[in-house]
mmCIF file of C-alpha atoms in Angstrom:
data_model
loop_
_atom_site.group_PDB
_atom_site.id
_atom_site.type_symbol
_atom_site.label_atom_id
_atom_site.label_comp_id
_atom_site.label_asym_id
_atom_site.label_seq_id
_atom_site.Cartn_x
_atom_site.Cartn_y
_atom_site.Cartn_z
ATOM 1 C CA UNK A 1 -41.586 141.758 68.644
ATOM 2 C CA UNK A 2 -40.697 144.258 71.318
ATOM 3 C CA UNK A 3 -42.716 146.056 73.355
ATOM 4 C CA UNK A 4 -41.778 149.415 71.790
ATOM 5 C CA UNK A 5 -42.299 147.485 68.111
ATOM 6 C CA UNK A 6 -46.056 146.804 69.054
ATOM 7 C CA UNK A 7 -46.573 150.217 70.537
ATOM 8 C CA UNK A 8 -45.437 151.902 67.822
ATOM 9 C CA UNK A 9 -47.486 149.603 64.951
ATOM 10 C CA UNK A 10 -50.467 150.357 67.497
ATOM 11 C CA UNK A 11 -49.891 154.092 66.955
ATOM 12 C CA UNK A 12 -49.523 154.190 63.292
ATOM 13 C CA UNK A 13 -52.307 151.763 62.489
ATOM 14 C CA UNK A 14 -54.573 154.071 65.287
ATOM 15 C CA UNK A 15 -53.289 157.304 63.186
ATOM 16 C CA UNK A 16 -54.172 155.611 59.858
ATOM 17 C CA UNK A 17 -57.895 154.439 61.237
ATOM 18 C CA UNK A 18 -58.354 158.239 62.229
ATOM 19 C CA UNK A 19 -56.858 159.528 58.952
ATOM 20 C CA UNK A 20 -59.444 157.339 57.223
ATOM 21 C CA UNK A 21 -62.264 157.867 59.759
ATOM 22 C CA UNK A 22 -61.786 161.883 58.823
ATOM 23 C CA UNK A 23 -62.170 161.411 55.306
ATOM 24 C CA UNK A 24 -65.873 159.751 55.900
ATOM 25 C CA UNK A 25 -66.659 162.437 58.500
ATOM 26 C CA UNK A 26 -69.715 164.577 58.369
ATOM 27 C CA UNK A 27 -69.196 167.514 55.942
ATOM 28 C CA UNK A 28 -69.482 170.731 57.686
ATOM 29 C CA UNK A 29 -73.043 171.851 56.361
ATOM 30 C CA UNK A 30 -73.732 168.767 58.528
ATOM 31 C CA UNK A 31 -72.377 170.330 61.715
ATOM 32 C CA UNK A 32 -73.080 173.565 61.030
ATOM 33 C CA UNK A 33 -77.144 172.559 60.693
ATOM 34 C CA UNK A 34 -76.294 170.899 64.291
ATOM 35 C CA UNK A 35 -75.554 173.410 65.823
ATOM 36 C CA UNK A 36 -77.835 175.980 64.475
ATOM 37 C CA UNK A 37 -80.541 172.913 65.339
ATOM 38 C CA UNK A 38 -79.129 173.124 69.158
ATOM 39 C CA UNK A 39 -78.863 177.384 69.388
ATOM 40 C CA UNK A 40 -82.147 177.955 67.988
ATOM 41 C CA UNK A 41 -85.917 177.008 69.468
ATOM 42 C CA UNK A 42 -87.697 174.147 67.812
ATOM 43 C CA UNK A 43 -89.765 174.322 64.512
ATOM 44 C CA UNK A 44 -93.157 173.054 65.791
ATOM 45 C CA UNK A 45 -94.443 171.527 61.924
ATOM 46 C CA UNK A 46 -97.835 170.799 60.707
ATOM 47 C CA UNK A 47 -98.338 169.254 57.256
ATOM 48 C CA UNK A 48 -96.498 166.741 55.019
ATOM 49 C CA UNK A 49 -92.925 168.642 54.494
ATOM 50 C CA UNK A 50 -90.006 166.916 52.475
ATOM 51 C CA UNK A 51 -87.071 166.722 53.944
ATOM 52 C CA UNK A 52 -85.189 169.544 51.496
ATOM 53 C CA UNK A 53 -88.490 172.277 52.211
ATOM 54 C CA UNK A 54 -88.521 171.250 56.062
ATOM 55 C CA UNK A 55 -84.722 171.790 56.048
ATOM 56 C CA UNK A 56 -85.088 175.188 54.156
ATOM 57 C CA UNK A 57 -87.990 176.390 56.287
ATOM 58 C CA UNK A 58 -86.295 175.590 59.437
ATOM 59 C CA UNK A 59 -82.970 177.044 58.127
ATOM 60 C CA UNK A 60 -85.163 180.762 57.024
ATOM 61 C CA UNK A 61 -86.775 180.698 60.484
ATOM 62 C CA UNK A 62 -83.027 180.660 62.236
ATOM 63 C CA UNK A 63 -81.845 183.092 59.823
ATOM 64 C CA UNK A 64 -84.728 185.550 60.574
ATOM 65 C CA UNK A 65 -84.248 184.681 64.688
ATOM 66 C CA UNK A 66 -80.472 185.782 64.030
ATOM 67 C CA UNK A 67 -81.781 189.246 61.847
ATOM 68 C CA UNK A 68 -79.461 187.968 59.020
ATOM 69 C CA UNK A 69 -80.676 189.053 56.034
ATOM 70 C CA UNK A 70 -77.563 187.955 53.978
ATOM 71 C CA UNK A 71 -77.461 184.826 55.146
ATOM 72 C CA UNK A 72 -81.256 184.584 54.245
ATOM 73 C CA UNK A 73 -80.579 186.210 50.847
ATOM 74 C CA UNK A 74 -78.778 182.925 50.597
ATOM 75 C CA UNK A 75 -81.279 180.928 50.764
ATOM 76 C CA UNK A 76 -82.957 182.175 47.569
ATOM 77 C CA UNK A 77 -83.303 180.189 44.451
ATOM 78 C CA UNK A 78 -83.364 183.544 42.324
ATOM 79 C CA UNK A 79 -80.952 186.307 43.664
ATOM 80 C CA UNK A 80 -83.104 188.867 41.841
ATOM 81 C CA UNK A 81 -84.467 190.370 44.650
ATOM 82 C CA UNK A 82 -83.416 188.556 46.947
ATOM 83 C CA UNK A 83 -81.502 191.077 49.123
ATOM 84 C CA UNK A 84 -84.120 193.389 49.761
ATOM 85 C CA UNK A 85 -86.969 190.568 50.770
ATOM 86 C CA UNK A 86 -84.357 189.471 52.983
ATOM 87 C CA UNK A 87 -83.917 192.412 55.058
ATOM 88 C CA UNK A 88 -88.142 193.368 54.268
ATOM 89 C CA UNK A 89 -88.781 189.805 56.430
ATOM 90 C CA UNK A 90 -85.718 190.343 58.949
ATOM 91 C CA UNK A 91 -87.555 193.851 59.945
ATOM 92 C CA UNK A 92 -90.682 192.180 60.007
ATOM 93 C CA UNK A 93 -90.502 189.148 61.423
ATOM 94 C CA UNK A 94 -86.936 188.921 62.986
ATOM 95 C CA UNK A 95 -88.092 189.692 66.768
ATOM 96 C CA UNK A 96 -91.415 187.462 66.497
ATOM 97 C CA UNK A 97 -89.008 184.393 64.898
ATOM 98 C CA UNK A 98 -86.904 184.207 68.206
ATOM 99 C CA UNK A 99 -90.184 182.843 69.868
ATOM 100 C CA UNK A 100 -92.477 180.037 68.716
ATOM 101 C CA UNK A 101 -93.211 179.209 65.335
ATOM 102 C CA UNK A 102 -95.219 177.045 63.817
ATOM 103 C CA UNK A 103 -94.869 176.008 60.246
ATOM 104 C CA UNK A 104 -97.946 174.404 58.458
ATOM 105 C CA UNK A 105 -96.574 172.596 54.971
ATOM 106 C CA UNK A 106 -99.423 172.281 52.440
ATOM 107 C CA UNK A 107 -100.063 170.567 49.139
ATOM 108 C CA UNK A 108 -97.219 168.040 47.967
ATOM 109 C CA UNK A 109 -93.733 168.880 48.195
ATOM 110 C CA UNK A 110 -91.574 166.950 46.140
ATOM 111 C CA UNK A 111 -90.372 170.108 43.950
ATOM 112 C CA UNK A 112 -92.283 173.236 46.002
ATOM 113 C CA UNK A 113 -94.309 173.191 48.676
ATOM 114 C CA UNK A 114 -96.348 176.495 50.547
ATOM 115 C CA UNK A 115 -95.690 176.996 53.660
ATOM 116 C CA UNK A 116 -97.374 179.054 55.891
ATOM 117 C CA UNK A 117 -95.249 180.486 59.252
ATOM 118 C CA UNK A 118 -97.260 181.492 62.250
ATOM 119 C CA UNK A 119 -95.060 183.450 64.483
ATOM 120 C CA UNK A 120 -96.923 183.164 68.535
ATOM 121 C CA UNK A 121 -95.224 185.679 69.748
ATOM 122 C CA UNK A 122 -96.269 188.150 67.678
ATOM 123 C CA UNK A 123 -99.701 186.571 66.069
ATOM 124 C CA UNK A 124 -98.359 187.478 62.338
ATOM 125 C CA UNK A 125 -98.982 184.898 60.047
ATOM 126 C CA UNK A 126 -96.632 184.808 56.744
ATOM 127 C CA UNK A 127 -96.780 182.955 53.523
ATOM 128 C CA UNK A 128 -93.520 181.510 51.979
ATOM 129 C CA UNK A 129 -92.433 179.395 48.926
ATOM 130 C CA UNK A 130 -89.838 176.420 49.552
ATOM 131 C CA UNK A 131 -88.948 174.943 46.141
ATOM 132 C CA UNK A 132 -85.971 173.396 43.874
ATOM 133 C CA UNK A 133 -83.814 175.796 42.061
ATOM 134 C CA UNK A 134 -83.768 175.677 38.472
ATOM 135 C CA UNK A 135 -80.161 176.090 38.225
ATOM 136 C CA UNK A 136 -78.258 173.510 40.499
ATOM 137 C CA UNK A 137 -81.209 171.463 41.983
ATOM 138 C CA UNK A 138 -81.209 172.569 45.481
ATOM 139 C CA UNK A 139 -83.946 173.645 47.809
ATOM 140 C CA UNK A 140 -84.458 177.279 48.430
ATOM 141 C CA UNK A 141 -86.992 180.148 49.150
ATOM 142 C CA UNK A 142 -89.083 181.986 46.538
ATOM 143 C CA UNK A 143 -87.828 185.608 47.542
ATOM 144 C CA UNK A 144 -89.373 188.362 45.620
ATOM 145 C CA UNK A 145 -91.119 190.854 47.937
ATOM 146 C CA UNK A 146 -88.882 193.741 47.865
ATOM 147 C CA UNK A 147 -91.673 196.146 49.465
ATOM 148 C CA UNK A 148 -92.340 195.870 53.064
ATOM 149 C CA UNK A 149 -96.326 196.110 51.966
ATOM 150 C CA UNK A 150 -96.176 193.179 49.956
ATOM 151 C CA UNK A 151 -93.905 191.067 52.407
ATOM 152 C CA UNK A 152 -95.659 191.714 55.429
ATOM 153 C CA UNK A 153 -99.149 191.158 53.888
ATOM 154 C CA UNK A 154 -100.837 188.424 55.646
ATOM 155 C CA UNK A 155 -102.254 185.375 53.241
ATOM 156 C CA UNK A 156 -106.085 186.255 52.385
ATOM 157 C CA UNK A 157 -106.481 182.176 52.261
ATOM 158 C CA UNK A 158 -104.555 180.197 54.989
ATOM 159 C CA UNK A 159 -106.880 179.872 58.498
ATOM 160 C CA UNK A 160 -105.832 182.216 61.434
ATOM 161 C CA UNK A 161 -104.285 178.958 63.155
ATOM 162 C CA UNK A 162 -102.031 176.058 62.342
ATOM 163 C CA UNK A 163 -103.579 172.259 62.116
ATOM 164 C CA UNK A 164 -105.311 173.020 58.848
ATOM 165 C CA UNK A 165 -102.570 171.944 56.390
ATOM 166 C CA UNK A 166 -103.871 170.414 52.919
ATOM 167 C CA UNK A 167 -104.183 171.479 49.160
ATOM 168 C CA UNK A 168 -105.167 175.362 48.653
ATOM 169 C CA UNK A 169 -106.964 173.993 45.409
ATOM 170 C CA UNK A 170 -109.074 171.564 47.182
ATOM 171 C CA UNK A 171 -111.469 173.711 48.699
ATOM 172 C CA UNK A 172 -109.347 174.629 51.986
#
């Protein structure tokens, strides 16, 4: 076998390993959660999340640092108002999301799980619901606070600091 021969069998077996490699590659929700993981400040947690609410939370928190209320929208697991608590929680909490939040997970979280965001910048504390969809399974946000009132309205129950994460019915 020649030189050139074992060159070019290199070169197609190489091209054949990468063709193969780039069908088991990372799907792009993969790289587009690393790099909104890499442009975005840390999620400083609290609590007992799963890993589909922690992965909603984080992605809601991003969303409201970028003010996109669409791409929060998109996050709901019922569209019904979905558009308008969007843009109600961009307005509200957009500029305090850009600085340190911490989110405090309570209760059990296998198919919803409270959370409850605390936003250091600004001191506002918020409420939110991560849960699975009914329709396709997925994890998304409870959405339905289409009046600034009721989406700004701090939670009567959760403590005016993180660290205090457990079940809302157990006497917390």
């Amino acid at each position: 076998m020649t030189p050139t021969t074992r060159l070019t069998r290199l070169t197609l077996a190489a091209a054949a390993t990468g063709g193969l490699l780039t069908g088991c590659a990372a799907p792009d929700d993969s790289l587009a959660y690393q790099t909104d993981y890499s442009n975005h400040r840390p999620l400083r947690v609290v609590g007992y999340p799963s890993t589909g609410s922690l992965e909603t939370v984080q992605k809601a928190v991003w969303r409201l640092a970028d003010g996109d209320a669409d791409a929060l929208a998109a996050l709901a697991v019922d569209d019904t108002q979905a558009k308008a608590t969007a843009r109600n929680w961009v307005k509200a909490f957009g500029d305090a999301a850009k600085g340190e939040v911490t989110a405090d997970f309570y209760d059990e979280g296998s198919v919803r799980q409270v959370v409850v965001l605390y936003f250091a910048k600004s001191g506002q504390i918020k409420e939110i619901e991560a849960r699975i969809g009914e329709k396709d399974d997925a994890w998304g946000l409870t959405l339905a606070e289409p009046h600034l009132a009721e989406a700004t309205a701090k939670p009567t129950w959760a403590p005016s600091k993180p660290g205090h994460s457990g079940s809302r019915t157990s006497g917390n």
